[in-house]
CSV table of C-alpha atoms in Angstrom, one decimal:
chain,number,residue,atom,x,y,z
L,1,MET,CA,116.8,118.4,114.0
L,2,LYS,CA,114.5,119.8,111.6
L,3,ARG,CA,110.8,119.9,112.4
L,4,HIS,CA,110.1,118.0,108.9
L,5,SER,CA,112.8,116.3,107.0
L,6,ALA,CA,113.6,117.5,103.1
L,7,VAL,CA,111.6,114.3,102.0
L,8,THR,CA,108.5,115.6,104.2
L,9,ARG,CA,108.7,118.9,102.7
L,10,ILE,CA,109.1,118.3,98.9
L,11,TRP,CA,106.9,115.4,98.8
L,12,HIS,CA,104.1,118.2,100.7
L,13,TRP,CA,104.2,120.7,98.4
L,14,ILE,CA,104.1,118.4,95.4
L,15,ASN,CA,101.5,116.6,96.6
L,16,LEU,CA,99.6,120.0,97.3
L,17,ALA,CA,100.0,120.9,93.3
L,18,CYS,CA,98.9,117.5,92.0
L,19,VAL,CA,95.9,117.3,94.3
L,20,VAL,CA,94.7,120.6,93.8
L,21,ILE,CA,95.1,119.6,89.7
L,22,LEU,CA,93.6,116.2,90.4
L,23,PHE,CA,90.7,117.3,92.1
L,24,MET,CA,89.8,120.1,90.1
L,25,SER,CA,90.1,118.2,86.8
L,26,GLY,CA,88.5,115.2,88.6
L,27,LEU,CA,85.3,117.6,88.8
L,28,ASN,CA,85.5,118.5,85.3
L,29,ILE,CA,85.6,114.7,84.4
L,30,ALA,CA,82.9,113.9,87.3
L,31,ASN,CA,80.6,116.2,85.5
L,32,ALA,CA,80.2,114.2,82.3
L,33,HIS,CA,77.9,111.6,84.0
L,34,ASN,CA,76.3,113.0,87.4
L,35,ARG,CA,75.2,109.8,89.1
L,36,LEU,CA,77.2,107.1,91.5
L,37,TYR,CA,76.5,103.6,91.4
L,38,TRP,CA,77.3,100.6,93.3
L,39,GLY,CA,78.7,97.4,91.8
L,40,SER,CA,80.2,96.7,88.4
L,41,SER,CA,77.6,98.3,86.3
L,42,GLY,CA,75.4,101.5,86.4
L,43,PHE,CA,74.2,103.6,83.9
L,44,GLU,CA,70.4,103.9,84.6
L,45,GLU,CA,68.4,106.9,86.4
L,46,GLY,CA,67.1,105.7,89.5
L,47,THR,CA,70.0,103.0,90.1
L,48,GLU,CA,72.3,105.1,91.5
L,49,TRP,CA,73.3,105.7,95.5
L,50,LEU,CA,74.0,109.8,94.7
L,51,ALA,CA,73.1,111.8,92.0
L,52,TYR,CA,74.5,115.6,91.9
L,53,SER,CA,74.2,118.9,90.0
L,54,ASP,CA,76.8,120.1,87.7
L,55,PHE,CA,80.2,121.3,89.6
L,56,PRO,CA,80.2,125.1,88.7
L,57,ASP,CA,82.8,126.1,86.3
L,58,TRP,CA,85.0,128.3,88.6
L,59,ALA,CA,85.8,124.9,90.4
L,60,LEU,CA,86.9,123.2,87.0
L,61,ILE,CA,90.2,122.5,85.2
L,62,PRO,CA,90.3,123.8,82.4
L,63,GLY,CA,87.5,126.4,83.4
L,64,SER,CA,84.6,124.9,81.8
L,65,TYR,CA,83.2,121.7,80.5
L,66,ASN,CA,85.9,119.7,78.5
L,67,LEU,CA,86.2,116.0,79.1
L,68,ALA,CA,89.1,115.7,76.6
L,69,ALA,CA,91.3,118.3,78.3
L,70,ALA,CA,90.4,117.4,81.6
L,71,ARG,CA,91.4,114.0,81.0
L,72,ASP,CA,94.8,115.3,79.7
L,73,TRP,CA,95.4,116.9,82.8
L,74,HIS,CA,94.5,114.3,85.2
L,75,LEU,CA,96.2,111.3,83.7
L,76,LEU,CA,99.2,113.5,83.5
L,77,MET,CA,99.5,114.7,87.1
L,78,ALA,CA,98.5,111.1,88.2
L,79,TRP,CA,102.0,110.3,87.7
L,80,PRO,CA,103.7,112.6,90.3
L,81,PHE,CA,100.8,111.8,92.3
L,82,ALA,CA,101.1,108.0,92.5
L,83,PHE,CA,105.2,107.7,92.5
L,84,GLY,CA,105.4,110.6,94.4
L,85,LEU,CA,103.3,109.1,97.4
L,86,LEU,CA,105.4,105.7,96.9
L,87,ALA,CA,108.7,107.7,97.0
L,88,PHE,CA,107.4,109.1,100.1
L,89,LEU,CA,105.9,106.3,101.9
L,90,VAL,CA,109.3,104.3,101.0
L,91,LEU,CA,111.5,107.4,102.1
L,92,SER,CA,109.4,107.6,105.5
L,93,LEU,CA,109.9,104.0,106.4
L,94,VAL,CA,113.7,104.5,105.6
L,95,ASN,CA,113.7,108.1,107.9
L,96,ARG,CA,111.5,106.2,110.4
L,97,HIS,CA,109.1,109.4,109.7
L,98,ALA,CA,106.4,106.8,109.2
L,99,GLN,CA,106.9,104.4,112.4
L,100,ARG,CA,107.5,107.7,114.6
L,101,ASP,CA,104.8,110.2,113.6
L,102,LEU,CA,102.4,108.4,111.6
L,103,THR,CA,101.6,105.5,113.5
L,104,THR,CA,99.7,105.3,117.2
L,105,ARG,CA,101.0,103.3,120.2
L,106,PRO,CA,98.3,101.3,122.0
L,107,ARG,CA,98.5,103.7,125.0
L,108,GLU,CA,97.6,106.9,122.7
L,109,TRP,CA,94.0,105.0,122.1
L,110,ARG,CA,93.0,105.5,125.9
L,111,TRP,CA,90.0,107.7,126.1
L,112,SER,CA,91.6,110.1,128.5
L,113,ASN,CA,94.1,110.6,126.7
L,114,ILE,CA,91.9,111.2,123.1
L,115,ARG,CA,89.7,113.5,125.3
L,116,GLU,CA,92.3,115.6,126.7
L,117,ASP,CA,93.5,116.2,122.8
L,118,ILE,CA,90.2,117.1,121.6
L,119,VAL,CA,89.5,119.6,124.7
L,120,GLN,CA,93.2,121.0,123.9
L,121,HIS,CA,92.1,121.4,120.0
L,122,LEU,CA,89.0,123.2,121.3
L,123,LYS,CA,90.5,125.8,123.2
L,124,LEU,CA,93.0,126.1,120.3
L,125,ASN,CA,95.7,125.2,122.3
L,126,PHE,CA,98.6,123.5,119.8
L,127,GLU,CA,101.6,123.3,122.2
L,128,HIS,CA,102.1,119.7,122.1
L,129,GLY,CA,105.5,119.2,124.5
L,130,ASP,CA,108.1,117.3,123.0
L,131,ALA,CA,106.2,115.0,120.9
L,132,LYS,CA,105.9,116.1,117.3
L,133,TYR,CA,102.5,115.0,116.7
L,134,ASN,CA,99.6,114.4,118.9
L,135,PHE,CA,97.2,111.5,118.7
L,136,LEU,CA,94.4,113.2,116.4
L,137,GLN,CA,97.3,114.5,114.3
L,138,LYS,CA,99.0,111.0,114.0
L,139,VAL,CA,95.7,109.4,113.2
L,140,THR,CA,94.5,111.9,110.7
L,141,TYR,CA,97.9,111.9,108.8
L,142,GLY,CA,98.0,108.2,109.1
L,143,VAL,CA,94.5,107.7,107.5
L,144,VAL,CA,95.1,110.2,104.7
L,145,VAL,CA,98.8,108.9,103.8
L,146,PHE,CA,97.8,105.2,104.6
L,147,VAL,CA,94.3,105.0,103.4
L,148,ILE,CA,92.7,107.9,101.3
L,149,LEU,CA,96.0,108.7,99.2
L,150,PRO,CA,96.4,105.1,98.3
L,151,LEU,CA,92.9,103.8,97.5
L,152,LEU,CA,92.6,107.1,95.2
L,153,ILE,CA,95.4,105.7,92.9
L,154,VAL,CA,94.2,102.2,92.9
L,155,THR,CA,90.1,103.1,92.5
L,156,GLY,CA,91.7,105.4,89.4
L,157,LEU,CA,93.5,102.5,88.0
L,158,MET,CA,90.4,100.5,88.1
L,159,MET,CA,88.4,102.7,86.2
L,160,SER,CA,90.9,102.0,83.1
L,161,PRO,CA,89.6,99.2,81.3
L,162,ALA,CA,93.3,98.0,80.4
L,163,MET,CA,94.2,98.1,83.6
L,164,SER,CA,91.1,96.3,85.3
L,165,ALA,CA,91.6,93.5,82.8
L,166,SER,CA,95.6,93.1,83.6
L,167,LEU,CA,95.0,93.7,87.6
L,168,GLU,CA,91.4,92.2,87.9
L,169,VAL,CA,92.1,91.2,91.4
L,170,PHE,CA,92.4,94.8,92.5
L,171,LEU,CA,88.8,95.6,90.8
L,172,HIS,CA,87.3,92.5,92.6
L,173,LEU,CA,88.3,93.4,96.1
L,174,LEU,CA,87.0,97.1,95.3
L,175,GLY,CA,83.5,95.4,94.4
L,176,GLY,CA,83.5,96.1,90.6
L,177,ARG,CA,84.1,99.2,88.4
L,178,GLN,CA,80.8,101.7,89.3
L,179,SER,CA,82.3,100.8,93.2
L,180,ALA,CA,85.7,101.9,92.3
L,181,ARG,CA,84.4,105.1,90.8
L,182,SER,CA,82.1,105.6,94.3
L,183,ILE,CA,85.1,105.2,96.3
L,184,HIS,CA,87.3,107.6,94.2
L,185,PHE,CA,84.4,110.5,94.5
L,186,ILE,CA,84.0,109.6,98.3
L,187,CYS,CA,87.8,109.5,99.0
L,188,ALA,CA,88.5,112.9,96.7
L,189,PHE,CA,85.9,114.6,99.0
L,190,ALA,CA,87.3,113.5,102.2
L,191,LEU,CA,90.9,114.6,100.6
L,192,LEU,CA,89.3,118.2,100.5
L,193,GLY,CA,87.8,117.6,104.1
L,194,PHE,CA,91.4,117.1,105.0
L,195,LEU,CA,92.6,119.9,103.5
L,196,VAL,CA,89.7,122.7,104.5
L,197,LEU,CA,90.3,121.1,108.3
L,198,HIS,CA,94.5,121.4,107.8
L,199,VAL,CA,94.3,124.6,106.4
L,200,ALA,CA,92.3,125.9,109.1
L,201,LEU,CA,94.5,124.3,111.8
L,202,VAL,CA,97.7,125.9,110.3
L,203,ILE,CA,95.9,129.5,110.1
L,204,LEU,CA,94.9,129.2,113.9
L,205,ALA,CA,98.6,127.8,114.9
L,206,GLY,CA,100.2,130.8,113.0
L,207,PRO,CA,100.1,130.2,109.5
L,208,ILE,CA,103.3,132.3,108.9
L,209,GLY,CA,105.4,129.9,110.9
L,210,GLN,CA,104.1,127.0,110.0
L,211,ILE,CA,104.3,127.7,105.9
L,212,ARG,CA,108.0,129.2,106.8
L,213,ASP,CA,108.6,125.7,108.4
L,214,MET,CA,107.1,123.3,105.6
L,215,ILE,CA,109.6,125.3,103.5
L,216,THR,CA,112.7,125.8,105.4
L,217,GLY,CA,112.4,122.7,107.2
L,218,GLY,CA,112.3,124.6,110.9
L,219,ARG,CA,113.2,123.4,114.2
L,220,LEU,CA,112.0,121.0,116.8
L,221,GLU,CA,110.5,123.0,119.9
L,222,ALA,CA,113.0,121.1,122.1
L,223,GLU,CA,116.3,122.3,120.8
L,224,ARG,CA,115.1,126.0,120.4
T,1,MET,CA,86.8,142.0,101.8
T,2,LYS,CA,90.1,143.0,100.5
T,3,ARG,CA,91.5,139.3,101.0
T,4,ARG,CA,88.6,137.4,99.8
T,5,SER,CA,88.9,139.8,96.2
T,6,ALA,CA,92.5,138.8,96.6
T,7,ILE,CA,91.4,135.1,96.7
T,8,ALA,CA,89.6,135.5,93.5
T,9,VAL,CA,92.0,137.1,91.8
T,10,LEU,CA,94.4,133.9,92.8
T,11,ALA,CA,92.0,131.8,91.7
T,12,ALA,CA,91.2,133.4,88.4
T,13,GLY,CA,94.9,133.8,87.5
T,14,PHE,CA,95.5,129.9,88.4
T,15,LEU,CA,92.8,129.0,86.2
T,16,ALA,CA,93.9,131.5,83.2
T,17,GLY,CA,97.5,129.9,83.8
T,18,CYS,CA,96.2,126.6,83.3
T,19,LYS,CA,94.5,127.4,80.2
T,20,LYS,CA,97.4,128.9,78.9
T,21,VAL,CA,99.6,126.1,79.7
T,22,GLN,CA,97.4,123.7,78.4
T,23,GLU,CA,97.4,125.8,75.1
T,24,SER,CA,101.3,125.7,74.7
T,25,ALA,CA,103.0,123.7,72.3
T,26,PRO,CA,105.2,121.9,74.7
T,27,MET,CA,102.1,121.0,76.9
T,28,LYS,CA,100.3,119.4,74.1
T,29,ARG,CA,103.3,117.6,73.1
T,30,LEU,CA,103.2,116.4,77.0
T,31,PHE,CA,99.8,115.5,76.9
T,32,ALA,CA,100.2,113.7,73.5
T,33,ALA,CA,103.4,111.8,74.8
T,34,ASN,CA,101.5,111.1,78.3
T,35,ASP,CA,99.3,109.3,76.1
T,36,GLY,CA,101.8,106.9,75.1
T,37,PHE,CA,103.1,106.4,78.4
T,38,HIS,CA,100.1,105.1,79.7
T,39,GLU,CA,99.9,102.6,76.4
T,40,GLY,CA,103.6,101.8,77.5
T,41,LEU,CA,102.5,100.9,81.2
T,42,HIS,CA,99.6,98.9,80.3
T,43,ASN,CA,101.8,97.2,77.7
T,44,VAL,CA,104.4,96.1,80.6
T,45,LEU,CA,101.4,94.9,83.0
T,46,GLY,CA,100.0,92.5,80.4
T,47,ARG,CA,97.8,94.3,77.8
T,48,ARG,CA,99.0,91.9,75.0
T,49,THR,CA,97.7,88.7,76.7
T,50,ALA,CA,95.3,90.0,79.4
T,51,LEU,CA,91.5,89.3,78.8
T,52,ALA,CA,88.8,91.3,79.9
T,53,ARG,CA,86.7,89.8,82.6
T,54,GLU,CA,83.5,88.0,81.3
T,55,TYR,CA,80.6,87.9,83.5
T,56,PRO,CA,78.1,85.6,84.4
T,57,ALA,CA,74.6,85.8,82.8
T,58,SER,CA,73.1,86.9,85.7
T,59,MET,CA,74.6,90.7,85.6
T,60,ILE,CA,73.3,91.3,82.1
T,61,ASP,CA,72.1,95.0,81.7
T,62,HIS,CA,69.1,93.9,79.4
T,63,ASN,CA,68.3,97.2,78.2
T,64,PHE,CA,72.1,98.3,77.2
T,65,ARG,CA,72.3,102.2,77.3
T,66,GLY,CA,72.6,103.5,73.4
T,67,ASN,CA,75.0,106.9,73.5
T,68,GLY,CA,76.7,109.0,70.9
T,69,SER,CA,75.2,108.1,67.5
T,70,ARG,CA,71.9,106.3,68.2
T,71,THR,CA,71.0,105.8,64.6
T,72,VAL,CA,71.8,106.6,61.0
T,73,ASP,CA,69.6,109.5,59.7
T,74,THR,CA,69.3,108.6,56.0
T,75,PRO,CA,66.3,107.0,54.4
T,76,GLU,CA,68.4,104.0,53.2
T,77,TYR,CA,69.2,103.0,56.6
T,78,ARG,CA,65.7,103.3,57.6
T,79,ALA,CA,65.1,101.0,54.9
T,80,GLN,CA,67.3,98.5,55.7
T,81,LEU,CA,66.6,98.6,59.1
T,82,ALA,CA,63.1,97.9,58.4
T,83,ALA,CA,64.2,94.8,55.8
T,84,GLY,CA,66.6,93.3,58.4
T,85,PHE,CA,70.1,94.5,56.7
T,86,PRO,CA,69.4,92.3,53.1
T,87,ASP,CA,72.2,94.7,51.3
T,88,TRP,CA,74.4,95.8,54.1
T,89,THR,CA,78.2,94.8,53.5
T,90,LEU,CA,81.3,94.5,55.4
T,91,GLU,CA,84.5,95.8,53.0
T,92,VAL,CA,87.7,94.4,54.5
T,93,GLY,CA,90.5,96.3,52.5
T,94,GLY,CA,93.5,99.0,52.4
T,95,LEU,CA,96.9,97.0,53.6
T,96,VAL,CA,95.5,93.3,52.7
T,97,ASP,CA,96.3,90.4,49.9
T,98,THR,CA,92.7,89.8,49.7
T,99,PRO,CA,89.9,92.6,49.9
T,100,LEU,CA,86.7,91.3,51.2
T,101,SER,CA,82.9,92.2,50.8
T,102,LEU,CA,81.0,90.4,53.4
T,103,THR,CA,77.3,90.2,53.8
T,104,LEU,CA,75.7,89.7,57.2
T,105,ASP,CA,75.1,86.2,56.2
T,106,ASN,CA,78.9,85.5,55.5
T,107,ILE,CA,79.4,87.1,59.0
T,108,ARG,CA,77.0,85.0,60.9
T,109,ARG,CA,78.5,81.7,59.2
T,110,LEU,CA,82.3,82.1,60.6
T,111,PRO,CA,83.1,81.2,63.6
T,112,GLN,CA,81.6,82.9,66.5
T,113,ARG,CA,82.5,84.2,69.5
T,114,THR,CA,80.1,85.4,72.3
T,115,GLN,CA,81.5,86.9,75.4
T,116,ILE,CA,79.7,88.9,78.4
T,117,THR,CA,81.8,91.7,78.9
T,118,ARG,CA,81.5,95.2,80.5
T,119,HIS,CA,81.4,98.3,78.6
T,120,ASP,CA,83.2,101.3,80.2
T,121,CYS,CA,82.2,104.7,78.7
T,122,VAL,CA,84.3,107.7,79.0
T,123,GLU,CA,81.8,109.4,80.8
T,124,GLY,CA,82.0,107.1,83.6
T,125,TRP,CA,78.8,104.9,83.6
T,126,SER,CA,79.5,101.4,82.8
T,127,ALA,CA,76.9,98.4,81.4
T,128,ILE,CA,77.1,94.8,81.0
T,129,GLY,CA,76.0,92.9,77.5
T,130,GLU,CA,76.5,89.4,75.9
T,131,TRP,CA,78.0,90.1,72.4
T,132,GLN,CA,78.5,87.6,69.4
T,133,GLY,CA,80.6,87.9,66.4
T,134,PRO,CA,83.6,86.7,64.5
T,135,GLN,CA,87.0,87.7,66.2
T,136,LEU,CA,88.7,90.4,64.0
T,137,SER,CA,91.6,88.3,63.8
T,138,VAL,CA,89.8,86.0,61.8
T,139,LEU,CA,88.5,88.3,58.9
T,140,LEU,CA,92.2,89.7,59.2
T,141,GLU,CA,93.9,86.5,58.4
T,142,ALA,CA,91.3,85.6,55.7
T,143,ALA,CA,92.2,88.7,54.1
T,144,GLY,CA,95.7,88.4,54.6
T,145,LEU,CA,97.2,90.8,56.4
T,146,ASN,CA,100.4,93.0,54.2
T,147,PRO,CA,103.2,93.8,56.6
T,148,ALA,CA,103.2,97.2,56.2
T,149,ALA,CA,99.6,97.2,58.1
T,150,ARG,CA,100.3,99.1,61.6
T,151,PHE,CA,96.8,100.3,62.2
T,152,ILE,CA,93.4,98.9,61.9
T,153,VAL,CA,90.6,101.6,61.0
T,154,PHE,CA,87.1,101.2,61.2
T,155,ARG,CA,84.7,103.0,58.8
T,156,CYS,CA,80.8,103.9,59.8
T,157,ALA,CA,77.9,104.9,58.3
T,158,ASP,CA,76.9,107.3,61.2
T,159,THR,CA,77.4,110.9,61.0
T,160,LEU,CA,77.7,113.3,64.3
T,161,SER,CA,77.4,117.0,63.6
T,162,GLY,CA,77.8,116.7,59.8
T,163,ARG,CA,80.9,114.5,60.3
T,164,ARG,CA,81.7,110.6,59.4
T,165,TYR,CA,82.1,108.2,62.4
T,166,TYR,CA,85.2,106.3,62.1
T,167,GLU,CA,87.8,105.0,64.5
T,168,SER,CA,91.1,103.0,64.4
T,169,ILE,CA,93.3,100.4,66.9
T,170,ASP,CA,96.7,99.2,66.6
T,171,LEU,CA,97.3,95.5,65.8
T,172,VAL,CA,97.7,94.4,69.7
T,173,ASP,CA,94.1,95.4,70.0
T,174,ALA,CA,93.0,94.0,66.6
T,175,MET,CA,94.3,90.7,67.1
T,176,HIS,CA,93.2,90.2,70.6
T,177,PRO,CA,90.7,87.3,71.2
T,178,GLN,CA,88.1,89.4,72.4
T,179,THR,CA,88.0,92.0,69.9
T,180,ILE,CA,85.2,91.0,67.8
T,181,VAL,CA,82.7,92.2,65.1
T,182,ALA,CA,79.4,92.0,66.8
T,183,HIS,CA,76.3,91.6,65.3
T,184,ARG,CA,73.9,90.3,68.4
T,185,LEU,CA,73.6,91.9,71.6
T,186,ASN,CA,71.8,89.9,74.4
T,187,GLY,CA,70.8,87.1,72.3
T,188,GLU,CA,69.4,89.4,69.6
T,189,ASP,CA,70.0,91.2,66.7
T,190,LEU,CA,72.2,94.3,67.4
T,191,PRO,CA,69.2,97.2,68.3
T,192,GLU,CA,69.5,100.4,66.1
T,193,LYS,CA,70.4,102.8,69.4
T,194,ASN,CA,73.4,100.1,70.0
T,195,GLY,CA,75.0,100.1,66.3
T,196,ALA,CA,72.5,97.8,64.0
T,197,PRO,CA,73.6,95.6,62.5
T,198,LEU,CA,77.4,95.7,62.9
T,199,ARG,CA,79.8,97.1,65.7
T,200,MET,CA,83.4,96.9,67.3
T,201,ARG,CA,84.0,95.0,70.4
T,202,ILE,CA,87.3,96.1,71.9
T,203,GLU,CA,87.2,95.1,75.5
T,204,ARG,CA,89.8,96.6,77.1
T,205,GLN,CA,89.2,100.3,75.6
T,206,LEU,CA,86.5,103.1,76.5
T,207,GLY,CA,83.4,102.9,74.6
T,208,TYR,CA,84.2,105.6,71.9
T,209,LYS,CA,86.4,103.3,70.4
T,210,HIS,CA,83.6,100.4,69.8
T,211,ALA,CA,82.6,102.2,66.2
T,212,LYS,CA,79.0,101.3,65.7
T,213,TYR,CA,77.1,101.2,62.3
T,214,LEU,CA,80.2,99.4,60.5
T,215,THR,CA,80.8,99.4,56.8
T,216,GLY,CA,84.4,99.1,56.3
T,217,ILE,CA,87.7,97.6,58.0
T,218,GLU,CA,90.6,98.9,56.5
T,219,ALA,CA,94.3,98.3,57.4
T,220,VAL,CA,96.8,101.2,57.0
T,221,ALA,CA,100.3,101.9,57.8
T,222,SER,CA,99.7,105.5,58.8
T,223,LEU,CA,96.5,107.4,60.3
T,224,ASP,CA,97.7,110.7,59.2
T,225,ASP,CA,96.1,111.1,56.1
T,226,ILE,CA,92.7,110.0,57.2
T,227,GLU,CA,89.9,112.4,58.1
T,228,GLY,CA,91.3,114.5,60.4
T,229,GLY,CA,94.6,112.4,61.3
T,230,LYS,CA,94.3,111.8,64.7
T,231,GLY,CA,92.7,107.9,64.3
T,232,GLY,CA,89.2,109.0,65.3
T,233,TYR,CA,86.0,110.9,65.1
T,234,TRP,CA,86.4,112.4,69.0
T,235,GLU,CA,89.8,112.4,68.9
T,236,ASP,CA,89.6,114.6,65.8
T,237,ARG,CA,86.7,116.9,66.7
T,238,SER,CA,87.3,117.1,70.9
T,239,GLY,CA,90.9,115.8,71.5
T,240,TYR,CA,90.2,112.7,73.2
T,241,GLN,CA,93.0,110.1,73.9
T,242,TRP,CA,93.5,108.0,70.9
T,243,TYR,CA,94.9,105.2,73.4
T,244,ALA,CA,91.5,104.6,75.2
T,245,GLY,CA,92.7,101.8,77.6
T,246,ILE,CA,92.6,104.4,80.3
């Protein structure tokens, strides 16, 4: 059996390309108004929960402030990002990747198990026997694919005035358009945090083997 | 050190690549087509009938932000503003049976719609205000829209960086019940920074569509020969998306 299914591998790399372009064009869009608010409306200085200075040019797509071009990129890449995630989630339910690897069992939530997992991570010991993912991996990947990525899509859609008119219930659940914008921003940076941690752990676990397996599929340890 | 410079070279290469791709003809066509994909999806999800949310009066922002043009920089406008716009006229023309020329008084006497809606700027901020004015559909029906008409163009008195502001929408938005020619904001005559004496409200599109300092409404079959040909000031000048529902 392959370590990563073809569905997981294809989606992983498409999603990486989408996330990089969406994040960098998103920072360019974020530079158009440097304050974040809660609620439906927000524009006045002093009513924000966060004010930030401009993101630097090297982090932007395109490489300097250009709201129109950044929106072109952002709104284009939103399609493969959203429909790619949808396809991945559906196919992962079908091939049971979601049930098997991305959800936890009640017994895994015991403190002794969690503590052991943390200790092994701190010791940089990444062997975890016959289980594909350990507890911390399951929780992290689960939160990313079931919470952060879907929230990015829904909050993105709800910033659209036409979409929020057609599907107002979602805007209501999110607490208004400025709340949607704030949650979009928070999720984007949570995803950046995940990316940094993910890449760091791949490097510590042996980047060549890890990246090779995510391209070719690799083999599960037990069968080697 | 070597690895770091390799990463810098890769990053610079990636950005240069993006720029190159962005400026290629197929990518420009794809970006333009993508505008239409989003509009198509919105149409499927109910844009033809959906109403933008209307808010309770308690949520009104009393100092409604003014953005873009905040005035019309001519002595004639200043004189009109001081006198309450006695000579301001709104021309309704183009592909119509009966062109109209309306004074503010004419506009105030038409059936009015009042709506408390959220204004979403392309920059990211939002403001809630109460707008009042006749529905655009009432004006277009009074003028008698010609079957060849496909777009409605809004002519404005203001200029930005030396170019006259204008905008345009399709007939779906033009005939929408919440599309109004507003002359009042939050119970008062429209303030100067918000487009006095008249501005458009097109509630399911971003703020740059809501033309201010309105002087003319023109029904046309094509946008190609109007100003820069892309259907609006920001569309011509900076490549903003013509369909601004997203």
